mmCIF file of C-alpha atoms in Angstrom:
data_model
loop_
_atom_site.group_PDB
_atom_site.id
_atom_site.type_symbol
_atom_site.label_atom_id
_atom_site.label_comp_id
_atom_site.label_asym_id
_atom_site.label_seq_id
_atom_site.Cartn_x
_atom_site.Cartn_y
_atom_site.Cartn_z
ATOM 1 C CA UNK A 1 -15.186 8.655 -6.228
ATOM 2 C CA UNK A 2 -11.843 9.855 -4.515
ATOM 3 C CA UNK A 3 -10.836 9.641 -0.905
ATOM 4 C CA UNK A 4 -9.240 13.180 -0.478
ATOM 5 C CA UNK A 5 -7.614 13.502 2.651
ATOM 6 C CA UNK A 6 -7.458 16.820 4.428
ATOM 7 C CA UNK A 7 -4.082 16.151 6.701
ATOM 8 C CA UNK A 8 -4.577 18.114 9.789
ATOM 9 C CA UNK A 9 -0.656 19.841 10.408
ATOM 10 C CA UNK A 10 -0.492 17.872 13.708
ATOM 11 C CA UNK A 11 -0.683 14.815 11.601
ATOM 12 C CA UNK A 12 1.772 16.024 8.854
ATOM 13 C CA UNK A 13 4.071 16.621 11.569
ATOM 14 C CA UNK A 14 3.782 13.203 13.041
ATOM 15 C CA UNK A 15 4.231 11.562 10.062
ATOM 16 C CA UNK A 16 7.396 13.448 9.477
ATOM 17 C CA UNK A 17 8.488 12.819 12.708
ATOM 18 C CA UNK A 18 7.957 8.724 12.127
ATOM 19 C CA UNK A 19 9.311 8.337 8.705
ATOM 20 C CA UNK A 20 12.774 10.557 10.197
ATOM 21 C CA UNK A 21 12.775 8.188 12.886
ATOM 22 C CA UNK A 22 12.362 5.310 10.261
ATOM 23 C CA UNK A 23 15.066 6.710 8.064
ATOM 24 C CA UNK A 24 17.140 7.065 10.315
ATOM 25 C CA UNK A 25 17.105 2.999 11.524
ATOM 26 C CA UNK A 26 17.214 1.969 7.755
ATOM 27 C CA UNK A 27 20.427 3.818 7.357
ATOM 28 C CA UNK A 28 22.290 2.348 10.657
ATOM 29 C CA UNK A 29 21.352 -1.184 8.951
ATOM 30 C CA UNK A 30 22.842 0.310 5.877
ATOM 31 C CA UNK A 31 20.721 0.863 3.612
ATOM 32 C CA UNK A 32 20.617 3.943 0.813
ATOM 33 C CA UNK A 33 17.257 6.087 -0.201
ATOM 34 C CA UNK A 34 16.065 6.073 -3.531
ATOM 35 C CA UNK A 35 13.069 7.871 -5.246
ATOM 36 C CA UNK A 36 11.322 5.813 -7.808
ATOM 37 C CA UNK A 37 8.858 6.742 -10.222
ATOM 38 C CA UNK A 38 4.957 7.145 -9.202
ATOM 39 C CA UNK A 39 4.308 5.905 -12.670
ATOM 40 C CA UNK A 40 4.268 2.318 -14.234
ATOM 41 C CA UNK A 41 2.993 0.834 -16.923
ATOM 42 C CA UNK A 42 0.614 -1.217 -17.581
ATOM 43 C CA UNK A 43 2.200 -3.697 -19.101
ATOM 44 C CA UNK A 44 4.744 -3.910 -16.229
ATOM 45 C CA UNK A 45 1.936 -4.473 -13.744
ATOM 46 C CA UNK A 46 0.342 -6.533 -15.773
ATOM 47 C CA UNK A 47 3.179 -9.011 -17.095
ATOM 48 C CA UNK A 48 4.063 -10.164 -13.664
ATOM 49 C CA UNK A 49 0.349 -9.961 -12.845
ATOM 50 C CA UNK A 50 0.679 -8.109 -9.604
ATOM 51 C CA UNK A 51 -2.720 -6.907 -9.656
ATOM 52 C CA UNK A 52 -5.498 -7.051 -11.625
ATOM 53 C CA UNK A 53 -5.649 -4.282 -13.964
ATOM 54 C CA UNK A 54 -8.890 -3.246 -12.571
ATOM 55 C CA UNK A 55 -7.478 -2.354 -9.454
ATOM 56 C CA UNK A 56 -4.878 -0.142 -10.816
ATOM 57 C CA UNK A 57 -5.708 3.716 -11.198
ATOM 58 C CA UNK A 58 -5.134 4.643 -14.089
ATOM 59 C CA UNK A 59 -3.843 7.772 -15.528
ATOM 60 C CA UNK A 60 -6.661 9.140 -18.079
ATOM 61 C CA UNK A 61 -4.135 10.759 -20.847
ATOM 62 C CA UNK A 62 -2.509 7.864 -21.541
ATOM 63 C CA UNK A 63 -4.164 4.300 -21.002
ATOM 64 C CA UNK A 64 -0.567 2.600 -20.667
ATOM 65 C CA UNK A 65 0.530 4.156 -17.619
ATOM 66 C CA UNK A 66 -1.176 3.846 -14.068
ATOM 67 C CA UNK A 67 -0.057 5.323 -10.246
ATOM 68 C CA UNK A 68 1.780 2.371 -8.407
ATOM 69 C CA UNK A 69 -0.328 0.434 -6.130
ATOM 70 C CA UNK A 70 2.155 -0.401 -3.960
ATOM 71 C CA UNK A 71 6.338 0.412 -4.440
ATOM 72 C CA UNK A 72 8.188 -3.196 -4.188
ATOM 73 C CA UNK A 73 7.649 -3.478 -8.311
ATOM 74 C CA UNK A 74 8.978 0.012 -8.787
ATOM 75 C CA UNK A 75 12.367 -0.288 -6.833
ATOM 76 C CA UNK A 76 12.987 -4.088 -8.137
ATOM 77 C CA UNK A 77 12.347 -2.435 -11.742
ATOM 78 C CA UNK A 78 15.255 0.897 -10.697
ATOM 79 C CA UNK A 79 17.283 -2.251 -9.366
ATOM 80 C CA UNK A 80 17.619 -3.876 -12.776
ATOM 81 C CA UNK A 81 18.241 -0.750 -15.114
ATOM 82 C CA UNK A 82 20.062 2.391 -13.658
ATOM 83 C CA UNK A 83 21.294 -0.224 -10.580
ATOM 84 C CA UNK A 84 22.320 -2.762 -12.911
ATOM 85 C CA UNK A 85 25.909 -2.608 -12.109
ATOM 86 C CA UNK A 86 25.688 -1.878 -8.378
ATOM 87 C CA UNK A 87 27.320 -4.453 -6.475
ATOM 88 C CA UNK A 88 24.613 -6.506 -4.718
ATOM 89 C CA UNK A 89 23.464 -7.264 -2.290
ATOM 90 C CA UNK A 90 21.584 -3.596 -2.508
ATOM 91 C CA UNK A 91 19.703 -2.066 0.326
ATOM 92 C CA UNK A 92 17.546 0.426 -0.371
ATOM 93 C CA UNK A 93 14.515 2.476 1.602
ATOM 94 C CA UNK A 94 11.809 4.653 0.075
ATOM 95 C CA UNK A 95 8.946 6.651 1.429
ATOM 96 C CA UNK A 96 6.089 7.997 -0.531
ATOM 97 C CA UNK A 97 2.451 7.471 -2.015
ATOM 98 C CA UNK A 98 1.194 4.554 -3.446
ATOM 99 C CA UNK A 99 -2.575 4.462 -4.596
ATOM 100 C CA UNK A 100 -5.421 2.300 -3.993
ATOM 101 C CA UNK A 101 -8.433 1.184 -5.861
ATOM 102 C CA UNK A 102 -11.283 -0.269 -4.303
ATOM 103 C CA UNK A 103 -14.663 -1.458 -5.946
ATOM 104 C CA UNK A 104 -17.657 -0.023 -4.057
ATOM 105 C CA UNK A 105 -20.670 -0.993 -6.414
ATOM 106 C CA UNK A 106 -20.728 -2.225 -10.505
ATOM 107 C CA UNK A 107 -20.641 0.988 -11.261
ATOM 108 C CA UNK A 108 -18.322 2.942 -9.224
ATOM 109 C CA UNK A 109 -14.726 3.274 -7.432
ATOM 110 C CA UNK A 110 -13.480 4.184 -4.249
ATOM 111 C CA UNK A 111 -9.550 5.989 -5.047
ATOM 112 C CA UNK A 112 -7.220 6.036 -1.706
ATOM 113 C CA UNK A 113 -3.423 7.767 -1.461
ATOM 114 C CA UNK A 114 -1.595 5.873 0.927
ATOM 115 C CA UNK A 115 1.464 7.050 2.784
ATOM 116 C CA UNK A 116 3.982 4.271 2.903
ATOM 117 C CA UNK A 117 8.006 3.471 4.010
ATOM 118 C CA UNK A 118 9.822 0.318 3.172
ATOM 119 C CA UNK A 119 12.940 -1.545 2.749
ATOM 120 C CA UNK A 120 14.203 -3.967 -0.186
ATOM 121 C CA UNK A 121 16.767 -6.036 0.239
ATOM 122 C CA UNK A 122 17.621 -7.362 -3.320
ATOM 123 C CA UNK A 123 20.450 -9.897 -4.333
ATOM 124 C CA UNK A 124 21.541 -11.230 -0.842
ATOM 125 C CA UNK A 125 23.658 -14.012 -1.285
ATOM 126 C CA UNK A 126 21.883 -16.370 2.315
ATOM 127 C CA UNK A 127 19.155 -19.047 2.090
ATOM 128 C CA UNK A 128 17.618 -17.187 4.881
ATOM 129 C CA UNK A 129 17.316 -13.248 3.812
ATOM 130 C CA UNK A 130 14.086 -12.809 6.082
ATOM 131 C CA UNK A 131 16.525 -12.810 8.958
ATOM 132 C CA UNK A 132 17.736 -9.592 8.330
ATOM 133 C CA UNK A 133 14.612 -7.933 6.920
ATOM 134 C CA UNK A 134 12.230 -8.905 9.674
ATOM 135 C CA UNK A 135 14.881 -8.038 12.757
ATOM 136 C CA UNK A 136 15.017 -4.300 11.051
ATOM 137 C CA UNK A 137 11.030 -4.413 10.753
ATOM 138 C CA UNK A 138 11.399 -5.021 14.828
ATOM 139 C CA UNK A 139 14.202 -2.638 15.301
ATOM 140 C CA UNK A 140 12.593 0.305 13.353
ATOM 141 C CA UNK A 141 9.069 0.098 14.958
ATOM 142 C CA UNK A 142 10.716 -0.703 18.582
ATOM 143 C CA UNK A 143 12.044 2.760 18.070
ATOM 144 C CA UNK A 144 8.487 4.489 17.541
ATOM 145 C CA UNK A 145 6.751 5.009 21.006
ATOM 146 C CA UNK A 146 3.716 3.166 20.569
ATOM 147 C CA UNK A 147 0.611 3.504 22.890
ATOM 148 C CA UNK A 148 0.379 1.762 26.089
ATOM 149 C CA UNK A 149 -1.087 -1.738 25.404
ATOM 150 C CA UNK A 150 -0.361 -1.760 22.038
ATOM 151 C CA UNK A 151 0.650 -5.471 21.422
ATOM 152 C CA UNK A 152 2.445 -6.741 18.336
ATOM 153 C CA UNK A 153 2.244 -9.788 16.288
ATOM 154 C CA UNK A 154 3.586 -10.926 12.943
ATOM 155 C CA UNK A 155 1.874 -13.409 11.405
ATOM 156 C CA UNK A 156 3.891 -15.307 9.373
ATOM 157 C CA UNK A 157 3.355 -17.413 6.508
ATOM 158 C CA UNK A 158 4.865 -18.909 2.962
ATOM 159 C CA UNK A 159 3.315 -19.887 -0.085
ATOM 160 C CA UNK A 160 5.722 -23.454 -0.142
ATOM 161 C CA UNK A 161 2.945 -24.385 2.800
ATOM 162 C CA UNK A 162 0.572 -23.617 0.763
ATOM 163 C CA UNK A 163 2.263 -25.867 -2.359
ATOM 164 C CA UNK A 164 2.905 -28.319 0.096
ATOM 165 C CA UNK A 165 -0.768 -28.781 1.155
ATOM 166 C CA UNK A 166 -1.920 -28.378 -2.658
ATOM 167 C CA UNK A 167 0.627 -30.711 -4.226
ATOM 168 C CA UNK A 168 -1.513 -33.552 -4.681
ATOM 169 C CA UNK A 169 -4.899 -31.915 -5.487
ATOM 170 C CA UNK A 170 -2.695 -30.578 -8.984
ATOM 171 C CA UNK A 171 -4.836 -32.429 -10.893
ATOM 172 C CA UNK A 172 -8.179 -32.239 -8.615
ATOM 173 C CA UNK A 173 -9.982 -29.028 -7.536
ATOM 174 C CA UNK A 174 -6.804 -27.026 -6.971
ATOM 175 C CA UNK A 175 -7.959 -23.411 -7.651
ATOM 176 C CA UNK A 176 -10.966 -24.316 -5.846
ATOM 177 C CA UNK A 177 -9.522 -26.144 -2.574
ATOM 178 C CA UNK A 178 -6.574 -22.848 -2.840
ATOM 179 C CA UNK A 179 -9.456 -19.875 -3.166
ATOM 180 C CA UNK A 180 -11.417 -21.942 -0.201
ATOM 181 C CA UNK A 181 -8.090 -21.637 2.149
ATOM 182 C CA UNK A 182 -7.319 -18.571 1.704
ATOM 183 C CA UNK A 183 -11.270 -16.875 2.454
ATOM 184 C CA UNK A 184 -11.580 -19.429 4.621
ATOM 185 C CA UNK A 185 -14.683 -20.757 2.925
ATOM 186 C CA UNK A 186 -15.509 -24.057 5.169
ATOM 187 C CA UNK A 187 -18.759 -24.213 2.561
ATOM 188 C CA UNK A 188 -17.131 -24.403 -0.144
ATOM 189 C CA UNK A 189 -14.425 -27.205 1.167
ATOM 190 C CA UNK A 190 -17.886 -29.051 2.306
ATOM 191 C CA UNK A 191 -19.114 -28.959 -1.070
ATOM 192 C CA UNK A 192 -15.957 -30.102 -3.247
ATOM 193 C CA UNK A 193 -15.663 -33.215 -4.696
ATOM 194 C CA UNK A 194 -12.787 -34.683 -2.488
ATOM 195 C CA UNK A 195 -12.206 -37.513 0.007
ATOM 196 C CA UNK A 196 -14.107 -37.022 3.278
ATOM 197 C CA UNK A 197 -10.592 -36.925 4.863
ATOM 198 C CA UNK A 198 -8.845 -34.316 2.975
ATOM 199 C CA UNK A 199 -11.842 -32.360 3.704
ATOM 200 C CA UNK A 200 -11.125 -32.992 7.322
ATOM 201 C CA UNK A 201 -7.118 -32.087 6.957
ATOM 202 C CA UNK A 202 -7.905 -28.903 4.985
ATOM 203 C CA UNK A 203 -11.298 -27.594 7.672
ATOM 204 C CA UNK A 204 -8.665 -28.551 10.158
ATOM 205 C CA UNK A 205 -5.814 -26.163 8.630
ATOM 206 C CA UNK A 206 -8.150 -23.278 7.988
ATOM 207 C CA UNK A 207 -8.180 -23.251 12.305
ATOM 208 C CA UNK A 208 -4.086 -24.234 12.472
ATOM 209 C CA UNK A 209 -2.714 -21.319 13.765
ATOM 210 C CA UNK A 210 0.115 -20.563 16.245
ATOM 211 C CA UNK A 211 3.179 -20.819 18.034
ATOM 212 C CA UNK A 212 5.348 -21.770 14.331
ATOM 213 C CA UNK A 213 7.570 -25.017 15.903
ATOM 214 C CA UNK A 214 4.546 -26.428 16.898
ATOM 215 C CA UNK A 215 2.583 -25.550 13.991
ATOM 216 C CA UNK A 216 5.152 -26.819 11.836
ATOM 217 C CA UNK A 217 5.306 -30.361 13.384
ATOM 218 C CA UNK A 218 1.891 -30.624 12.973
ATOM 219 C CA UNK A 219 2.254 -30.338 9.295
ATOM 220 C CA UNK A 220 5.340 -32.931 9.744
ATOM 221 C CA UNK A 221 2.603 -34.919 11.144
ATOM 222 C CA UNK A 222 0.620 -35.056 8.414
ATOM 223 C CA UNK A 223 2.781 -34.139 5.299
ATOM 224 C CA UNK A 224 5.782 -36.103 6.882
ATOM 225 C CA UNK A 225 9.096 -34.666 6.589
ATOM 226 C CA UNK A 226 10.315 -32.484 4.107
ATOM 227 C CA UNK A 227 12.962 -29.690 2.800
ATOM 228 C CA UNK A 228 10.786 -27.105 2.998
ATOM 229 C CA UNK A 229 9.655 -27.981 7.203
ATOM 230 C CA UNK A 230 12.909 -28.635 8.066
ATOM 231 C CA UNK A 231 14.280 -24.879 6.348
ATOM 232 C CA UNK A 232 11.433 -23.348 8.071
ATOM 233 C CA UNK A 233 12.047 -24.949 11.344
ATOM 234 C CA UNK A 234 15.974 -23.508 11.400
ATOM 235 C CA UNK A 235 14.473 -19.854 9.984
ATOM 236 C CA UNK A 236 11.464 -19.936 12.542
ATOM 237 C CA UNK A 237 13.848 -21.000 15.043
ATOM 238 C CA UNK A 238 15.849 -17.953 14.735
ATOM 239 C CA UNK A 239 13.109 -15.530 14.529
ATOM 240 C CA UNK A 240 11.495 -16.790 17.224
ATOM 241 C CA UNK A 241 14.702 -15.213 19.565
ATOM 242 C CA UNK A 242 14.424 -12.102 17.433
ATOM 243 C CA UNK A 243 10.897 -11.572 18.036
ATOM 244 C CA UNK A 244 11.311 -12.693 21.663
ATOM 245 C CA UNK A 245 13.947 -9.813 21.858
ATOM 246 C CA UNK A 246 11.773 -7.079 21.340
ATOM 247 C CA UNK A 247 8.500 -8.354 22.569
ATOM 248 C CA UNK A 248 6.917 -9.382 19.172
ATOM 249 C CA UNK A 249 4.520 -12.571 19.118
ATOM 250 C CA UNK A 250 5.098 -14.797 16.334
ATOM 251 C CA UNK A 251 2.385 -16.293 14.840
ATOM 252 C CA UNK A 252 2.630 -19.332 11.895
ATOM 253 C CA UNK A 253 -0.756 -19.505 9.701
ATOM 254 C CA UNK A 254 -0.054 -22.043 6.682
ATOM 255 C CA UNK A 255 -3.385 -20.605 4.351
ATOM 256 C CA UNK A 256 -2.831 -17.120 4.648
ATOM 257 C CA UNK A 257 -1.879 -15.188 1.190
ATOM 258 C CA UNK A 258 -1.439 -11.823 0.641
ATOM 259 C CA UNK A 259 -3.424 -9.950 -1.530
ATOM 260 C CA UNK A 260 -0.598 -9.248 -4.070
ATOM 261 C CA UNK A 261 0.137 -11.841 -6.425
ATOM 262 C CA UNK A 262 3.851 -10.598 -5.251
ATOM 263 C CA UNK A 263 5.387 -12.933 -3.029
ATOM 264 C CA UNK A 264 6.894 -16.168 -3.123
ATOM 265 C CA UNK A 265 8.225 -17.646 -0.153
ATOM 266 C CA UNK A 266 8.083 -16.073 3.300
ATOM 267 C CA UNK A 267 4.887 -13.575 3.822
ATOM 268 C CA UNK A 268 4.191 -11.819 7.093
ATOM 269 C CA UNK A 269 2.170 -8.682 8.133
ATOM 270 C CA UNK A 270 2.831 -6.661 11.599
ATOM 271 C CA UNK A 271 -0.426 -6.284 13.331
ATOM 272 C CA UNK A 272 -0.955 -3.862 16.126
ATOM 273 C CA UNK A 273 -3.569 -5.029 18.580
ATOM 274 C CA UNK A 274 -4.888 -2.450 21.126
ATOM 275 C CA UNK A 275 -7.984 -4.253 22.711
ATOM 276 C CA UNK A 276 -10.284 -5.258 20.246
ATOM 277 C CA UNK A 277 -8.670 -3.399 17.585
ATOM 278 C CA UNK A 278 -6.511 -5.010 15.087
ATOM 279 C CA UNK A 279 -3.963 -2.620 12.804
ATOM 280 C CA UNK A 280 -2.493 -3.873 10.247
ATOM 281 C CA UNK A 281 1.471 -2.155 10.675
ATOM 282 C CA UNK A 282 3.466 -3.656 7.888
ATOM 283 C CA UNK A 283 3.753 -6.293 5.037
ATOM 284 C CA UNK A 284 6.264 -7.868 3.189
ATOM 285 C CA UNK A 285 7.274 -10.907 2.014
ATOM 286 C CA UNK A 286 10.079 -12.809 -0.318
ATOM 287 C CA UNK A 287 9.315 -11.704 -4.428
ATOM 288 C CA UNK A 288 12.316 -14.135 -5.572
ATOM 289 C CA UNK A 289 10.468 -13.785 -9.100
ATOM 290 C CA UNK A 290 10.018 -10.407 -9.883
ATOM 291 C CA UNK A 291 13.549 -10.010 -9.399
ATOM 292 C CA UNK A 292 13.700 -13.176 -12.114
ATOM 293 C CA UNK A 293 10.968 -11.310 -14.172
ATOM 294 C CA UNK A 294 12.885 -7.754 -14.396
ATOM 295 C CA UNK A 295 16.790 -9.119 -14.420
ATOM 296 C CA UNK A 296 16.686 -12.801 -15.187
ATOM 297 C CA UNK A 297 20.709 -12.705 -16.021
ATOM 298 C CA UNK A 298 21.115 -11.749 -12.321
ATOM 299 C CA UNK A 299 23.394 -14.219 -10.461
ATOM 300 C CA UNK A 300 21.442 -14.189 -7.112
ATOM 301 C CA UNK A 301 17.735 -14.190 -7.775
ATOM 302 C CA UNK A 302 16.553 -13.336 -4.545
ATOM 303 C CA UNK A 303 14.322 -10.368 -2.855
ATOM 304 C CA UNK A 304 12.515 -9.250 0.093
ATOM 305 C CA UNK A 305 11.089 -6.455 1.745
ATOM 306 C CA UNK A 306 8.626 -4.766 3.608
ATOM 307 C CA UNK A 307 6.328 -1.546 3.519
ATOM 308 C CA UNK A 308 5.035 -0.176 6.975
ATOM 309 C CA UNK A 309 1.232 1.955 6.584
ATOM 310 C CA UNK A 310 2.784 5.636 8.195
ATOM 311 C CA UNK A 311 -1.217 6.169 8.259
ATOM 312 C CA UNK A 312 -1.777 3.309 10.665
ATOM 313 C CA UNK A 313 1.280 3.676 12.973
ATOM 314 C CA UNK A 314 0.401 7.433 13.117
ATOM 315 C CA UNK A 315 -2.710 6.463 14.890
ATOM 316 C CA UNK A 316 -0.439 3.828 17.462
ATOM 317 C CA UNK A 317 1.814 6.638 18.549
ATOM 318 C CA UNK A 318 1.325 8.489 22.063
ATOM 319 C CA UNK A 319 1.014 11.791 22.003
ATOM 320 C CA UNK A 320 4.073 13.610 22.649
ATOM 321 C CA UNK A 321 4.564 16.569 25.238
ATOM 322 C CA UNK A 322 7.454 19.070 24.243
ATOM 323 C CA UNK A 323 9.118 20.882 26.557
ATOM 324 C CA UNK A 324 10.992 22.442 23.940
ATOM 325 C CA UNK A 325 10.650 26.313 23.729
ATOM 326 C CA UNK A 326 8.938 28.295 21.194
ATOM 327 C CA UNK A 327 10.029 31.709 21.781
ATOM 328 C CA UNK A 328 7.883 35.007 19.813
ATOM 329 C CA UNK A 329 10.477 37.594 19.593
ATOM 330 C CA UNK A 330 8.803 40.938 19.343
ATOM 331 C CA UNK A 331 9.527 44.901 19.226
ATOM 332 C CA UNK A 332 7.870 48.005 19.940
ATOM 333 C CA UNK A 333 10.552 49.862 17.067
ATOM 334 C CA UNK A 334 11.475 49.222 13.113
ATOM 335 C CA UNK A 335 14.768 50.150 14.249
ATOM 336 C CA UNK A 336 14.574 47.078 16.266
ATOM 337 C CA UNK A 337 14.426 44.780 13.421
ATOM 338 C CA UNK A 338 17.593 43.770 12.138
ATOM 339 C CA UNK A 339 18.436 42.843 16.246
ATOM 340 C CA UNK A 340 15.187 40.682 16.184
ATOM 341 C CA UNK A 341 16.603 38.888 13.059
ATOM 342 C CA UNK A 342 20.330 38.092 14.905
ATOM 343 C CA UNK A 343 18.487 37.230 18.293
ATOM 344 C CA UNK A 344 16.285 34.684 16.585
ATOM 345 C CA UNK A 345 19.403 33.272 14.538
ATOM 346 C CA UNK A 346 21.393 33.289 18.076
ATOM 347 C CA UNK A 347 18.159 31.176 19.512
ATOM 348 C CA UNK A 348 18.048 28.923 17.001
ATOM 349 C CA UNK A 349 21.240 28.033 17.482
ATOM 350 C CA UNK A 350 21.258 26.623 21.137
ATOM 351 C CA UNK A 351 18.235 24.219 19.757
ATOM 352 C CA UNK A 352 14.825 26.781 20.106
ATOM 353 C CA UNK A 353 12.177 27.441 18.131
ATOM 354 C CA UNK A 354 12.252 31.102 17.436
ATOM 355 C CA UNK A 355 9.329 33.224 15.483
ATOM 356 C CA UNK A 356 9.999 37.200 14.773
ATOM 357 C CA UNK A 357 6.913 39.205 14.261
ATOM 358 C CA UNK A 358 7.670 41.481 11.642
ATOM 359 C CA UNK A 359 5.498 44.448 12.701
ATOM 360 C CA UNK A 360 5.877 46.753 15.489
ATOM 361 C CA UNK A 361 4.049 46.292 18.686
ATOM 362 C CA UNK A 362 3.470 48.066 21.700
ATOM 363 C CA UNK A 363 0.093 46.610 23.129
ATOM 364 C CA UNK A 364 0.636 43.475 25.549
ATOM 365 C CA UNK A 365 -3.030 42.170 25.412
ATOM 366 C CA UNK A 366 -2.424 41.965 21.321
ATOM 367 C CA UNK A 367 1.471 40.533 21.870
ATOM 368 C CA UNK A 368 -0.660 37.782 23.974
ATOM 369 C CA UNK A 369 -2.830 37.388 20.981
ATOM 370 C CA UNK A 370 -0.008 36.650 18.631
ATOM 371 C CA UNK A 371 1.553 34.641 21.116
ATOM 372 C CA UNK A 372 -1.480 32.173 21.167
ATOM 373 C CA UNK A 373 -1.614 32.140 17.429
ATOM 374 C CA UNK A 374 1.492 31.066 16.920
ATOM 375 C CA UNK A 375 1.561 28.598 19.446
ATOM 376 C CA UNK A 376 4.422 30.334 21.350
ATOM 377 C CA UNK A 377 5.274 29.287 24.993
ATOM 378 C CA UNK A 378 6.603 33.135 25.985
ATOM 379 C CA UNK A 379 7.845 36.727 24.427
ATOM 380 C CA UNK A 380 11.087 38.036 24.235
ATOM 381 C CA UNK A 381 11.056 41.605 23.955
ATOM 382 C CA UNK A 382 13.382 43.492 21.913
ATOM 383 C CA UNK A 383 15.311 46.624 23.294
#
């Protein structure tokens, strides 16, 4: 089955309204809009193993193509073959569809559209790219006027925790121990045929979320000092005054993966929280290897990025009052006509919103009518 959304216009004109507002941050940080394809194939999908090819809907006349499930693959594709010879670093922005799969029984599908924006920075010649990506993730959605009590985390992770932790179970239960992390399955860790320790450490990590200095020295504390801590200390470090900044908690959780076999490095997600309710905002993450996997002659084999859900914020915005005009210019006389159309030009120029009813009228109670219909705060007669 498909999900077909009806949009209401109040809701196509919010999400217009948010993605301008989004553009218009991206482009201050300097980054350029590009339109990739809808379309991938398969085999492109498939050959980095992004998602499962079950999960990808496909296109029924030809079994090699498939909708993109999400738009990171598509841009880092554009960036290695008509981009090729752009200087990098390259920032770019989209906004547009992607398309979701979901099973719901054996036998049957559940199809979404999903309305995203996002930002890729590609090529950036810094150990510490996520700087940059994550403080325009902050500045873009402190510019949307969120509800009242809408609070905002980012939980962070990165799969070198994750390698870190797993390192020496290579050759003992690792997909098992990995799988039981990340759906925090404390039955499963029970069950596995490890020392009664480790399966202390890893019931323990499945709860170790928090503040990230703090979480990370607990890992020092039991991994003992490494490379990878001490990077993530100076990068935490820093985004901890960024998120500070603009009033974003910052949350470290070492066994949380995404669902995208996409990243590799730094993962995050921006949840909304208004009471009980938790809204996923944004993801993103570090994909250092599909940029190897598209243009492995590149110099700097880095990427990140991040995709906000325009679906989700749209339902974390206030409602917003204009006080802006909208002005029904009407006329009793054809003759009147062509003065109707220069009026409404002249209003539109000092900023109102102007609508000229083509038809005469000389009956007020049906002017009032029209009025209402078109959503019109007050008539301007023509003489």
């Amino acid at each position: 089955m498909t999900e077909i959304k009806e949009i209401k216009l109040v809701d196509v004109r919010n999400n217009s309204n948010i993605i301008n507002n989004l553009n218009n941050i991206y482009k201050l940080w300097g980054y350029e809009e590009v339109s990739p394809s809808f379309i991938n194939t398969l085999e492109t999908i498939k050959g980095r193993g992004v998602i499962e090819e079950n999960e990808v809907v496909g296109i029924v006349s030809n079994n090699s193509l498939c909708l993109r499930p999400e738009m990171t693959t598509s841009i880092v594709k554009l960036s290695s073959t008509r981009l090729i010879n752009k200087k990098r670093p390259i920032r770019l922005f989209t906004n547009g569809m992607v398309f979701d799969k979901k099973q719901n029984n054996k036998n049957s599908f559940k199809l979404q559209e999903k309305l995203h924006s996002g930002i890729e920075l590609i090529g950036y010649d810094t150990k510490y790219p996520e700087i940059e990506v994550i403080n325009i993730l902050f500045d873009a959605i402190d510019n949307i006027n969120l509800k009242e009590g809408c609070k905002l985390c980012l939980l962070v992770s990165t799969t070198k925790i994750m390698d870190l932790i797993l390192n020496k179970y290579k050759n003992n239960n690792f997909e098992e121990i990995k799988k039981s992390l990340v759906n925090f399955d404390q039955d499963k860790l029970s069950k596995l045929g490890i020392d009664d320790d480790d399966k202390y450490i890893l019931k323990d990590l499945l709860f170790t979320r928090g503040e990230p200095i703090s979480i990370l020295n607990k890992l020092k504390s039991i991994y003992g000092t490494s490379e990878i801590l001490d990077d993530l200390n100076f990068l935490f470090e820093t985004l901890s005054k960024i998120s500070n900044k603009y009033g974003v908690k910052l949350q470290l959780d070492p066994t949380f993966q995404p669902h995208l076999n996409l990243y590799e490095g730094i993962v995050f997600q921006l949840i909304g929280n208004i009471g009980n309710n938790k809204n996923v905002i944004a993801k993103g993450g570090r994909y250092d290897e599909l940029v190897r996997f598209f243009s492995p002659n590149e110099k700097i084999l880095n990427g990140i990025g991040f995709t906000i859900s325009i679906d989700t914020l749209r339902n974390l915005i206030k409602e917003e009052n204009s006080d802006k005009k909208k002005i029904l210019l009407m006329f009793k006389d054809y003759f009147l006509l062509e003065k109707g159309m220069n009026e409404q030009k002249e209003l539109q120029k000092r900023g109102n919103i102007a609508v000229l009813h083509l038809n005469p009228c000389d009956d007020i109670a049906k002017a009032n009518q029209i009025m209402k219909e078109n959503n019109c705060t007050e008539i301007l007669w023509l003489k």
